[in-house]
mmCIF file of C-alpha atoms in Angstrom:
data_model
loop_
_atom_site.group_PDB
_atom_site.id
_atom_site.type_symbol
_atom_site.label_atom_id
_atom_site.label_comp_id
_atom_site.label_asym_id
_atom_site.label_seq_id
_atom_site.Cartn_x
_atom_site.Cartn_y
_atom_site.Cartn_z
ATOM 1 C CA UNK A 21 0.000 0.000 0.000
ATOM 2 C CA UNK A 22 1.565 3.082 -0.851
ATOM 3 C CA UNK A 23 1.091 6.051 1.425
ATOM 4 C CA UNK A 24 0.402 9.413 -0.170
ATOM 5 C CA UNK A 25 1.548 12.611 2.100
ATOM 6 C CA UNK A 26 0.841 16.070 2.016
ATOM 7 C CA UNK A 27 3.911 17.404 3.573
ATOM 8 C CA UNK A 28 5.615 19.835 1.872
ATOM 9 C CA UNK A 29 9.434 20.451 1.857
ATOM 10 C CA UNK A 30 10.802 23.527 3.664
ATOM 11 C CA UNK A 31 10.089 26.695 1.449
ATOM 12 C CA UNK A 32 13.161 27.689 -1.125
ATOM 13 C CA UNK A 33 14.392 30.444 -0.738
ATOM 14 C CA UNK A 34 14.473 32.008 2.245
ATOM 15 C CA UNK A 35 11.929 34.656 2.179
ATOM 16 C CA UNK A 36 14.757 37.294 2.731
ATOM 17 C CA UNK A 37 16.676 35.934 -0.283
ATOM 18 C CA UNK A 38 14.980 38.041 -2.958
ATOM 19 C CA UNK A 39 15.895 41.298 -0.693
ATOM 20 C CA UNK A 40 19.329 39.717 -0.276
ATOM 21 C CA UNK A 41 19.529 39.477 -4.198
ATOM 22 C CA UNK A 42 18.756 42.789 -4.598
ATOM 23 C CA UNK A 43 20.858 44.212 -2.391
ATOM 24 C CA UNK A 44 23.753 42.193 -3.873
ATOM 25 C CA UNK A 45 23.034 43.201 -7.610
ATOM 26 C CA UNK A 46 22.982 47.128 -5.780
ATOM 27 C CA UNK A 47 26.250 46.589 -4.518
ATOM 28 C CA UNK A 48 27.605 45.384 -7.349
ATOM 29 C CA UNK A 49 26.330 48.721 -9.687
ATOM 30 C CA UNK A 50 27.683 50.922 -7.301
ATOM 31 C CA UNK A 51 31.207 49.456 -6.282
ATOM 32 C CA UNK A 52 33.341 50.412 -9.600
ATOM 33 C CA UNK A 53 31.911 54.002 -9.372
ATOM 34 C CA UNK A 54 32.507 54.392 -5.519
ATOM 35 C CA UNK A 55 36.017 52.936 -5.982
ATOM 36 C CA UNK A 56 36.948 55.478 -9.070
ATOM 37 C CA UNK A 57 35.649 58.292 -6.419
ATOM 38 C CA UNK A 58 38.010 56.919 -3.531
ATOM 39 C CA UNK A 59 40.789 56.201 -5.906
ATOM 40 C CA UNK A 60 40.131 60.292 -7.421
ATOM 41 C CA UNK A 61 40.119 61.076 -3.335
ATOM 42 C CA UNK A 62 43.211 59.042 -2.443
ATOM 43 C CA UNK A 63 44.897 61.321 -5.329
ATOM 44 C CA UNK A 64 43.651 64.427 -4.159
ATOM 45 C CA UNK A 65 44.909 63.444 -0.380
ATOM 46 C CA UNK A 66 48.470 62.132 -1.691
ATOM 47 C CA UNK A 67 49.192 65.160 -3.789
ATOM 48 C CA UNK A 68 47.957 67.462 -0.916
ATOM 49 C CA UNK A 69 50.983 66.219 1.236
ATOM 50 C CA UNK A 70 53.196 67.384 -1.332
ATOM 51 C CA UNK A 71 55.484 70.398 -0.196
ATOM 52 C CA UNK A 72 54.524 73.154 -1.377
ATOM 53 C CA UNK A 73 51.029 71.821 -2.323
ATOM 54 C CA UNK A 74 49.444 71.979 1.925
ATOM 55 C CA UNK A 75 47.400 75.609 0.538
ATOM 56 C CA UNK A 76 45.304 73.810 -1.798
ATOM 57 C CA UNK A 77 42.670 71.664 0.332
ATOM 58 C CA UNK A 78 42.315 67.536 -1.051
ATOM 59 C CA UNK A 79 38.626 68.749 -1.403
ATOM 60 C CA UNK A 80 39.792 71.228 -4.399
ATOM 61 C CA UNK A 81 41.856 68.811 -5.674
ATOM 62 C CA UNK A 82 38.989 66.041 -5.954
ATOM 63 C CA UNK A 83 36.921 68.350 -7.988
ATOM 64 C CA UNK A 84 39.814 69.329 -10.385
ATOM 65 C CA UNK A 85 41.147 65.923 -10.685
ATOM 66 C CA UNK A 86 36.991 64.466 -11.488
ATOM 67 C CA UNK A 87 36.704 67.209 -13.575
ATOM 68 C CA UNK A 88 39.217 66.917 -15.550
ATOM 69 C CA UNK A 89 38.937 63.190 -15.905
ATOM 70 C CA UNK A 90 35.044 63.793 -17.157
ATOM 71 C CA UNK A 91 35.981 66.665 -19.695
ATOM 72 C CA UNK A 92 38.858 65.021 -21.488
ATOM 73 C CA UNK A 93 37.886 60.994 -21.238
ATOM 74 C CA UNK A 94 34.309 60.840 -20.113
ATOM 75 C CA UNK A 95 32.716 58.851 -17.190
ATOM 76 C CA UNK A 96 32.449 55.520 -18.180
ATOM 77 C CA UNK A 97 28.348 54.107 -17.741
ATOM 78 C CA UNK A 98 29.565 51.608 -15.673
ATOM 79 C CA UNK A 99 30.924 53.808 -13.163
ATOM 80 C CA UNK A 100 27.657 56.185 -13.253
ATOM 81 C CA UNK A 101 25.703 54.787 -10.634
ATOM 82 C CA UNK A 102 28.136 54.453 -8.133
ATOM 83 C CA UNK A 103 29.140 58.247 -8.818
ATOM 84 C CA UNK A 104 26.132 59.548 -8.012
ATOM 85 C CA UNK A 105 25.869 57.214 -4.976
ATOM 86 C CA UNK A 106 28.926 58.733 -3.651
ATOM 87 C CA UNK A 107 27.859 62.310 -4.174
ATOM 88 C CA UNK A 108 24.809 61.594 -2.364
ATOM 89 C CA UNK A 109 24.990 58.857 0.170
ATOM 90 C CA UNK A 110 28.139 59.172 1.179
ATOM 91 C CA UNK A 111 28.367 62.985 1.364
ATOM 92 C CA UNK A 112 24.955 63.086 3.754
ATOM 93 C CA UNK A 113 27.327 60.564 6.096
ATOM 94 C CA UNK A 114 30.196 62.464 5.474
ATOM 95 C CA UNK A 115 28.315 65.941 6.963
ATOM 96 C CA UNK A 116 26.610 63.512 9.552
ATOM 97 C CA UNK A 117 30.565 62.713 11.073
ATOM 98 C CA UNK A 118 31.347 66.528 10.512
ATOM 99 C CA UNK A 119 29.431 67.342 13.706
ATOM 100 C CA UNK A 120 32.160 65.036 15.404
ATOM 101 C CA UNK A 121 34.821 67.871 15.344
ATOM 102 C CA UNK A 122 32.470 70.470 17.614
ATOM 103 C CA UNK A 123 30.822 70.227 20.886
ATOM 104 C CA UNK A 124 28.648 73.101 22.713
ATOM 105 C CA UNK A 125 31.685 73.874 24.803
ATOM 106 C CA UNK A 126 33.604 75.807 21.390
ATOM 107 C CA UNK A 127 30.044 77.577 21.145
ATOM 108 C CA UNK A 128 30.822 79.001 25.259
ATOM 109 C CA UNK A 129 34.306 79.814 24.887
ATOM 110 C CA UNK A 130 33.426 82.416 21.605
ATOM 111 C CA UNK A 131 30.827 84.105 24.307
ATOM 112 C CA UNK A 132 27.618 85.533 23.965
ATOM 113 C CA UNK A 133 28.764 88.509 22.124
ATOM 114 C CA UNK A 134 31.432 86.737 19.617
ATOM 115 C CA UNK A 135 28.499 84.130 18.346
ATOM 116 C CA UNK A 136 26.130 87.790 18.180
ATOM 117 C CA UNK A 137 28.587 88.972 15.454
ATOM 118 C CA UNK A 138 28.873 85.507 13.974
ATOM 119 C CA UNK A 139 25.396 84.796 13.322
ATOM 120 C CA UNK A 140 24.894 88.399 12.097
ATOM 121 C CA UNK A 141 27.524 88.177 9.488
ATOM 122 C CA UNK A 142 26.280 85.370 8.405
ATOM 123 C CA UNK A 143 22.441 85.730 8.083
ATOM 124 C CA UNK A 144 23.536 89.495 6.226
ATOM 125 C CA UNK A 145 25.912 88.248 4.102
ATOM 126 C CA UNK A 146 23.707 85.623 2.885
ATOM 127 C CA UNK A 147 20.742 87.625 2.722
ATOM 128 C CA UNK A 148 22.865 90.078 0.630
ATOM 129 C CA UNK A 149 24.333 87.348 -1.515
ATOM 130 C CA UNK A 150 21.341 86.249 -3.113
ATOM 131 C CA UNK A 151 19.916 89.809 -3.384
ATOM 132 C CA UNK A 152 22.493 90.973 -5.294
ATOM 133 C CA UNK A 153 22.567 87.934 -7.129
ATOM 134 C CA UNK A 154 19.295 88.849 -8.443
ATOM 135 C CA UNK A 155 20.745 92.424 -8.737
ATOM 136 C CA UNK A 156 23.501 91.055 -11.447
ATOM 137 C CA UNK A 157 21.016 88.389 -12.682
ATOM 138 C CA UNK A 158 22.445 85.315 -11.315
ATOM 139 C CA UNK A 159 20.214 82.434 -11.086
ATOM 140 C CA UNK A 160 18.566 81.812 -7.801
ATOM 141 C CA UNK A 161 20.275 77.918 -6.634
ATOM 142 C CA UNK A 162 23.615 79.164 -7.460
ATOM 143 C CA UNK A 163 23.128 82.593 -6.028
ATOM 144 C CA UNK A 164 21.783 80.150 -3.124
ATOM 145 C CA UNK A 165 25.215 78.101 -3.123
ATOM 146 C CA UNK A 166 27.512 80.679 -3.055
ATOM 147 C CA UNK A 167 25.803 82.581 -0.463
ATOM 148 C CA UNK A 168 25.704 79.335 1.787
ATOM 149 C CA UNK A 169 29.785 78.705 0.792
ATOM 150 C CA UNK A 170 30.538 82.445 1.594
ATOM 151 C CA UNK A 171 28.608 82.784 4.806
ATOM 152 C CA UNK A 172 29.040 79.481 6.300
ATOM 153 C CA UNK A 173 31.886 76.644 5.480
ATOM 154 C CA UNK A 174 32.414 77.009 1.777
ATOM 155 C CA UNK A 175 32.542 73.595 -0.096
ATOM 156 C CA UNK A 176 30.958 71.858 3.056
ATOM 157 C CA UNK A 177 28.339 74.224 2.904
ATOM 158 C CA UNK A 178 27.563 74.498 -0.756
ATOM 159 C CA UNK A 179 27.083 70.505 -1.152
ATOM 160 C CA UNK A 180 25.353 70.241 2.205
ATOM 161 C CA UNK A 181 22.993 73.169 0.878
ATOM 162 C CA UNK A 182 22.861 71.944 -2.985
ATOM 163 C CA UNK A 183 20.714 68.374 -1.193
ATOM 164 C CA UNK A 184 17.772 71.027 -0.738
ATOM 165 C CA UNK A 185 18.354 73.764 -3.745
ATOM 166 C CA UNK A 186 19.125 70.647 -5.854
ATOM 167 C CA UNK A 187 20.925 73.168 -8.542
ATOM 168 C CA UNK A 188 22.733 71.528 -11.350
ATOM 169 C CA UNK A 189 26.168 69.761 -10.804
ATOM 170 C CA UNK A 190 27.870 72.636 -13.021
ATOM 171 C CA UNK A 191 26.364 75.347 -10.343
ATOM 172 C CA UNK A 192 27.772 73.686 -7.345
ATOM 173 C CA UNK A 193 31.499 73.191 -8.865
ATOM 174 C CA UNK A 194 31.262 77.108 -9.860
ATOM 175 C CA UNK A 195 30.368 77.743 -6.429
ATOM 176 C CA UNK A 196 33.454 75.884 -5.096
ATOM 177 C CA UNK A 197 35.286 77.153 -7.573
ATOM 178 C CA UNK A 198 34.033 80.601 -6.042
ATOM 179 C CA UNK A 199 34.859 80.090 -2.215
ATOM 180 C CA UNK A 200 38.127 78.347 -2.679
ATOM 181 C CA UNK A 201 39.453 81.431 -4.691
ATOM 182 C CA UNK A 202 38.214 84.495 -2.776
ATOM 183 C CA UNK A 203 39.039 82.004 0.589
ATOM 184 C CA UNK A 204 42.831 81.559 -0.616
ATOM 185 C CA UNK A 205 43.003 85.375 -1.556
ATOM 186 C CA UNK A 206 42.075 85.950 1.755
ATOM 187 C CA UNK A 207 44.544 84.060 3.621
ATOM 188 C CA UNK A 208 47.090 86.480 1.860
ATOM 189 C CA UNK A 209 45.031 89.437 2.380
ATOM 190 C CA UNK A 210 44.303 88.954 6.150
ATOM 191 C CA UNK A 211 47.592 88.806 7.597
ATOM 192 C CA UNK A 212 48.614 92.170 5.895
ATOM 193 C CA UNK A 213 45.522 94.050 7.389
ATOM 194 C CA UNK A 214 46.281 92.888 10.951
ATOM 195 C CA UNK A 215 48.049 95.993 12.009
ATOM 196 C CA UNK A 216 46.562 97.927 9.716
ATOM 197 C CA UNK A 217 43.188 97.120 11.866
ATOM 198 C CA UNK A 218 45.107 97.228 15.088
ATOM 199 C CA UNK A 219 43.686 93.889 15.720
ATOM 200 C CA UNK A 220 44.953 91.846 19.212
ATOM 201 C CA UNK A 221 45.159 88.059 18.707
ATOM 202 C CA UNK A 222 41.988 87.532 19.509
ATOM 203 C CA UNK A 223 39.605 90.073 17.616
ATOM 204 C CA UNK A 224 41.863 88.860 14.700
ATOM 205 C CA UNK A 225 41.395 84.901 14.682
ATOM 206 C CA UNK A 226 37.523 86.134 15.241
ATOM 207 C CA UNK A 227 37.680 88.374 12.243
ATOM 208 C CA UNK A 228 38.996 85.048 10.182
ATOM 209 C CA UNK A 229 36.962 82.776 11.556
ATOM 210 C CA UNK A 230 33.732 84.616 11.159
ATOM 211 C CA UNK A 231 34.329 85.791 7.718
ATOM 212 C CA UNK A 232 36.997 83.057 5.611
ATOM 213 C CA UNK A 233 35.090 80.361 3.711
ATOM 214 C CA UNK A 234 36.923 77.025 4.652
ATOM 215 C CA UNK A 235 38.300 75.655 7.780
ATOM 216 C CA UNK A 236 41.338 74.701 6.384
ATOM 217 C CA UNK A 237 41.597 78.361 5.119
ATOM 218 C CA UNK A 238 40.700 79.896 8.786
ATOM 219 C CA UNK A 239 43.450 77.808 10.313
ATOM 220 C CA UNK A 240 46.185 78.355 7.715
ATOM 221 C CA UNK A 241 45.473 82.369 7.976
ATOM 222 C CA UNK A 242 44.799 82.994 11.736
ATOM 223 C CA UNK A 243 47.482 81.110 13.221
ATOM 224 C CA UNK A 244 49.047 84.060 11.187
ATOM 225 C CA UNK A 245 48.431 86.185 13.949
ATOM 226 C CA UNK A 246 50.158 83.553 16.417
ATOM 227 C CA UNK A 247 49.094 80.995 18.862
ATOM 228 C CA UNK A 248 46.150 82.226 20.197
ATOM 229 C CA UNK A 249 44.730 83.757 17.246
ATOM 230 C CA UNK A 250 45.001 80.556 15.643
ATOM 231 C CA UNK A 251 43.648 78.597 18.479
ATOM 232 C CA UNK A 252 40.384 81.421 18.854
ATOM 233 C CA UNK A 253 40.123 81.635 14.523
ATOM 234 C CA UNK A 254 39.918 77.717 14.771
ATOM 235 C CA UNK A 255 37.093 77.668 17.267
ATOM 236 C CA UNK A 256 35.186 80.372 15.813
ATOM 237 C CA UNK A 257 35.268 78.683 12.383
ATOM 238 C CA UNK A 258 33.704 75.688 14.177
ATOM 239 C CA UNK A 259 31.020 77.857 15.931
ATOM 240 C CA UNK A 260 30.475 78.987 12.820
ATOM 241 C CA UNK A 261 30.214 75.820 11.000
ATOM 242 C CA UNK A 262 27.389 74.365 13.918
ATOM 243 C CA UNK A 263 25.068 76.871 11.795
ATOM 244 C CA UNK A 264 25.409 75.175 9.277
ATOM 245 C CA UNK A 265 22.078 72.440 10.396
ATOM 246 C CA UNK A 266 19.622 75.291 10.905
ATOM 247 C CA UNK A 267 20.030 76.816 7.829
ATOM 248 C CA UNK A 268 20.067 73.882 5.470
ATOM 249 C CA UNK A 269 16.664 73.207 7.523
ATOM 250 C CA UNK A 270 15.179 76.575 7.001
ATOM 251 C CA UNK A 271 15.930 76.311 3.082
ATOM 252 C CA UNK A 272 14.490 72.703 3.339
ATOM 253 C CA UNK A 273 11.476 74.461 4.341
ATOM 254 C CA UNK A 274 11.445 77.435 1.914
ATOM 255 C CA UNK A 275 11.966 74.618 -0.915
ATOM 256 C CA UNK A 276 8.962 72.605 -0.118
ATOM 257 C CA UNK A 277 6.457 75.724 0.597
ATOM 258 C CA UNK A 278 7.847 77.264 -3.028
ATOM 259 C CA UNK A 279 7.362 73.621 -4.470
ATOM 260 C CA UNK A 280 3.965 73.690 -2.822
ATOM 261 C CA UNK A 281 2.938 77.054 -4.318
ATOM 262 C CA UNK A 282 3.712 76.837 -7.650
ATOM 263 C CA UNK A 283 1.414 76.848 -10.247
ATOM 264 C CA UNK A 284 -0.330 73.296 -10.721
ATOM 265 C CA UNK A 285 1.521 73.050 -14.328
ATOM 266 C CA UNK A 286 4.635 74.227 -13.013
ATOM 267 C CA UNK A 287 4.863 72.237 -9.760
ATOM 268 C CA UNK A 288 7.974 70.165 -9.699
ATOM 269 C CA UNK A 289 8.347 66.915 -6.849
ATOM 270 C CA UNK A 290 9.137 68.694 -3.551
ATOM 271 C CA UNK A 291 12.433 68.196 -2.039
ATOM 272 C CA UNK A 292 12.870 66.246 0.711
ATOM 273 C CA UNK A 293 13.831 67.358 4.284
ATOM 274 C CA UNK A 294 17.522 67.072 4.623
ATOM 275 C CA UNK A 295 17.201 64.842 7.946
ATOM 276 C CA UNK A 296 20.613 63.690 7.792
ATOM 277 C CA UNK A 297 21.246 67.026 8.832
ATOM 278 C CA UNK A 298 19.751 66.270 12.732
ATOM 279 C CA UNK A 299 22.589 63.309 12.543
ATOM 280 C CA UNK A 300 25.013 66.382 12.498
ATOM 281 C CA UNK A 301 23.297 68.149 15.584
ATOM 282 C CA UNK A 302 23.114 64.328 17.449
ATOM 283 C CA UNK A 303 27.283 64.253 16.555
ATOM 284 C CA UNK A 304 27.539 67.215 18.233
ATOM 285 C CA UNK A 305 26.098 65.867 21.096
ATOM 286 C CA UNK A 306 28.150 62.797 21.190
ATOM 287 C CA UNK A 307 31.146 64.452 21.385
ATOM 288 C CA UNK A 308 29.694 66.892 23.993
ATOM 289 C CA UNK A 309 29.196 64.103 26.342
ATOM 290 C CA UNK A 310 31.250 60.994 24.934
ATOM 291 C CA UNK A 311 34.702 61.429 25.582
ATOM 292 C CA UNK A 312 36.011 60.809 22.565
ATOM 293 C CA UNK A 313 39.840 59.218 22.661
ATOM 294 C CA UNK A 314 42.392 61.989 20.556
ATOM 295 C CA UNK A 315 43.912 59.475 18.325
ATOM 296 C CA UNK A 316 39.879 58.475 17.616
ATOM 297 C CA UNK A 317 39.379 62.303 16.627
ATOM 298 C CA UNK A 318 42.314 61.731 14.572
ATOM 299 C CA UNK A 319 41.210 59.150 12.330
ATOM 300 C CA UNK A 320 37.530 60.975 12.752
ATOM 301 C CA UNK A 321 38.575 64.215 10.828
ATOM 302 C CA UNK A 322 40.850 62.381 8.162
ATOM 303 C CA UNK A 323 37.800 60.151 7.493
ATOM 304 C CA UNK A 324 35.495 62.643 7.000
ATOM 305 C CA UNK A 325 38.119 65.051 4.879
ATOM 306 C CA UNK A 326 38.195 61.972 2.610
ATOM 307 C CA UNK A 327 34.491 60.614 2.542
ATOM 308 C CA UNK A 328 34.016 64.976 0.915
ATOM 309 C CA UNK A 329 36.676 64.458 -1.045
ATOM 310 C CA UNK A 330 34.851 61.391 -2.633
ATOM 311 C CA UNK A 331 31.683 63.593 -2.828
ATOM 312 C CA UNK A 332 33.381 66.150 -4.412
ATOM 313 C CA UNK A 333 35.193 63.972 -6.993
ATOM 314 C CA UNK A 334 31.790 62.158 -7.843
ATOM 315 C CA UNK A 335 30.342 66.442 -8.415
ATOM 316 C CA UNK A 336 33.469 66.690 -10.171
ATOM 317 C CA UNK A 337 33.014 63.463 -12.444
ATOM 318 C CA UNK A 338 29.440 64.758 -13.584
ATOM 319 C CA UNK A 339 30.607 68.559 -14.848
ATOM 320 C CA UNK A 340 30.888 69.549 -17.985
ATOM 321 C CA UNK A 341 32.652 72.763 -18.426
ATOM 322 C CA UNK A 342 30.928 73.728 -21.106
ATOM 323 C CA UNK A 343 27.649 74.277 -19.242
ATOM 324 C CA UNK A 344 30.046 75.795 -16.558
ATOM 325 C CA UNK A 345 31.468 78.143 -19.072
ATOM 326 C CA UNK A 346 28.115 79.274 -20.386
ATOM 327 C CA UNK A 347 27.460 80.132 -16.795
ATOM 328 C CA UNK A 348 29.514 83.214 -17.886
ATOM 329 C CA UNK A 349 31.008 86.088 -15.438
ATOM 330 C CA UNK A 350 28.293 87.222 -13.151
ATOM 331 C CA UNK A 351 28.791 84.917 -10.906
ATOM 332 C CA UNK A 352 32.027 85.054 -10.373
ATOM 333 C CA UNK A 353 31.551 88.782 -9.652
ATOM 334 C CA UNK A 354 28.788 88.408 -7.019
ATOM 335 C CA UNK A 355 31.598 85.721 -5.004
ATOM 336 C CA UNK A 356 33.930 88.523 -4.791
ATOM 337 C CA UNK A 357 31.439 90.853 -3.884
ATOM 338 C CA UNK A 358 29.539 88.710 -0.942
ATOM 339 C CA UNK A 359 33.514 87.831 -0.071
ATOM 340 C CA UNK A 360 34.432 91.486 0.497
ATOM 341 C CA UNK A 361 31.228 91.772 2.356
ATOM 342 C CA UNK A 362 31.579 89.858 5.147
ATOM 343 C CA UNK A 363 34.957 90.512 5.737
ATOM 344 C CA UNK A 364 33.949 94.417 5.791
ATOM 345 C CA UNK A 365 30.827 93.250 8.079
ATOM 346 C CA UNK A 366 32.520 91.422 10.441
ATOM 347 C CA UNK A 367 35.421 93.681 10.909
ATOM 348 C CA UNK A 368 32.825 96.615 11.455
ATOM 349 C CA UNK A 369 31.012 94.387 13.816
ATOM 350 C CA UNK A 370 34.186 93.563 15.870
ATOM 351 C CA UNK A 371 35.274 97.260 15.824
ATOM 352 C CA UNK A 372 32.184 99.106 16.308
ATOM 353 C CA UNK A 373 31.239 96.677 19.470
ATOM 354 C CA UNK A 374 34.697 97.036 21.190
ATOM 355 C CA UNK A 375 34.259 93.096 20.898
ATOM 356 C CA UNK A 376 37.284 91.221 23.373
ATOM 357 C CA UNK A 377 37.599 87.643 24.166
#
């Protein structure tokens, strides 16, 4: 008699193994593209450690290098998606580890006064950026970039800002282009003006720290002015840079209700919230109350200086300098112009104020 059974063997595959699939075929796409962006970014680092070479930040050098590559071989399809995944994905962790290098504590030791003139500079020079970028007829998301570049961090902030302005990949490399120009003219300029402004250590790393575009910049021009001033320039660069969250918020917002108010025709997909953002204000909080091991920090910053770089070389990878030459002069004109404006509004903010440490 033969027995007949119902029972069923064990279900193949695993349910997960579809996901697990997909997630593999993912990783493969992106791999070749993230590896050309670390192997551009491993360049960029090498040849920054070259004498001579220490002015010119690994960030700058990612962009030229990517750009470069794109304009006189192409980028290859298979290394597209991986590209793009590094000048998103990997630039939202890289801002998210930024907030690593401050803590609350930098924010007390500038004083109630010193973050008054910070935040001041920076909310005028960006509100007169992109008004006078209208003035010379610049369009709006780069006006947008190079305000956020000038007033805040420069490259940091123009790709941190560019996730909510979403401006074309030619816009944002004219932008850095923009702050790492007028930033390296003014870690030549600064130093001269020192005595000329009759400037103690302190009003003069706040002058550079409140008004130069990069950190790198800040540091390489206020410890200039010796010890302290570099030591008070580097903090209030970083005070600086914790403003960085709140406005990339408040043009979230602006982006969605302008989105949300355009004609029904017109109306493009709203932008989405840059949340990664709030992983920047939770880093600063981790290393406000998580003490943090110095060699740690160490490896912290060069991480994050690299995982930009990448970014950067992925923006750089995707320009065409055609497009960026039909952007023409203008603006060019309005960086120099919003770069001589905060370093006129800060220093009349410091002087007029009697501002000390």
């Amino acid at each position: 008699m033969s027995v007949i059974t119902n029972a069923k063997p064990n279900p193949q595959p695993h349910p997960h193994h579809p996901r697990a699939a997909h997630l593999g075929r993912h990783l493969a796409a992106i791999a070749p593209g993230v590896a050309v962006t670390a192997a551009i970014a491993t360049a960029a680092v090498g040849l920054h450690a070259i004498p001579g070479m220490p002015g010119i930040s690994p960030m700058l050098l990612a962009i030229l290098i990517g750009i470069v590559g794109h304009n006189a071989i192409g980028t290859p399809s298979w290394a597209v998606p991986g590209v793009k995944f590094s000048l998103r994905r990997v630039l939202r962790f890289a801002i998210i580890l930024l907030g690593l290098q401050l803590t609350t504590a930098q924010l007390i030791e500038v004083g109630g006064a010193g973050l008054a003139i910070i935040a001041a500079t920076l909310l005028a020079t960006f509100w007169f950026t992109v008004w006078f970028g209208r003035v010379l007829g610049v369009d709006r998301k780069l006006a947008e970039l190079i305000a956020a570049g000038t007033s805040i961090c420069g490259a940091s902030a123009i790709i941190a800002t560019n996730t909510v302005t979403r401006a074309d990949d030619e816009d944002v490399a004219y932008g850095v282009a923009c702050v790492t120009v007028f930033g390296s003219l003014a870690m030549i300029g600064y130093p001269l003006l020192q005595a000329t402004f009759n400037l103690d250590a302190h009003g003069f790393g706040l002058w550079s720290g409140a008004s130069i575009h990069e950190i790198a910049q800040v540091v390489a021009t206020s410890f200039q002015g010796g010890q302290r001033a570099g030591e008070f320039g580097t903090i209030a660069k970083l005070a600086r840079v914790m403003m960085l969250a709140p406005l990339v918020i408040a043009l979230g917002m602006l982006a969605r209700f302008r989105a949300k108010h355009q004609p029904a025709g017109d109306r493009a997909a709203a932008p989405p919230m840059p949340w990664f953002v709030l992983g920047f204000v939770a880093m600063i909080g981790v290393n406000q109350f998580v003490a943090i091991p110095h060699e740690a920090k160490s490896w912290i910053v060069a991480i994050t200086g690299f995982l930009l770089s990448m970014a950067l070389a992925a923006m750089g990878l995707e320009t065409d300098l055609r497009k960026l030459a039909a952007r023409g002069l203008r603006p060019a004109l309005l960086g120099l112009t919003a770069s001589l404006f905060i370093a006129g509004f800060s220093l009349a903010l410091i002087k007029l104020t009697g501002w000390h440490a």
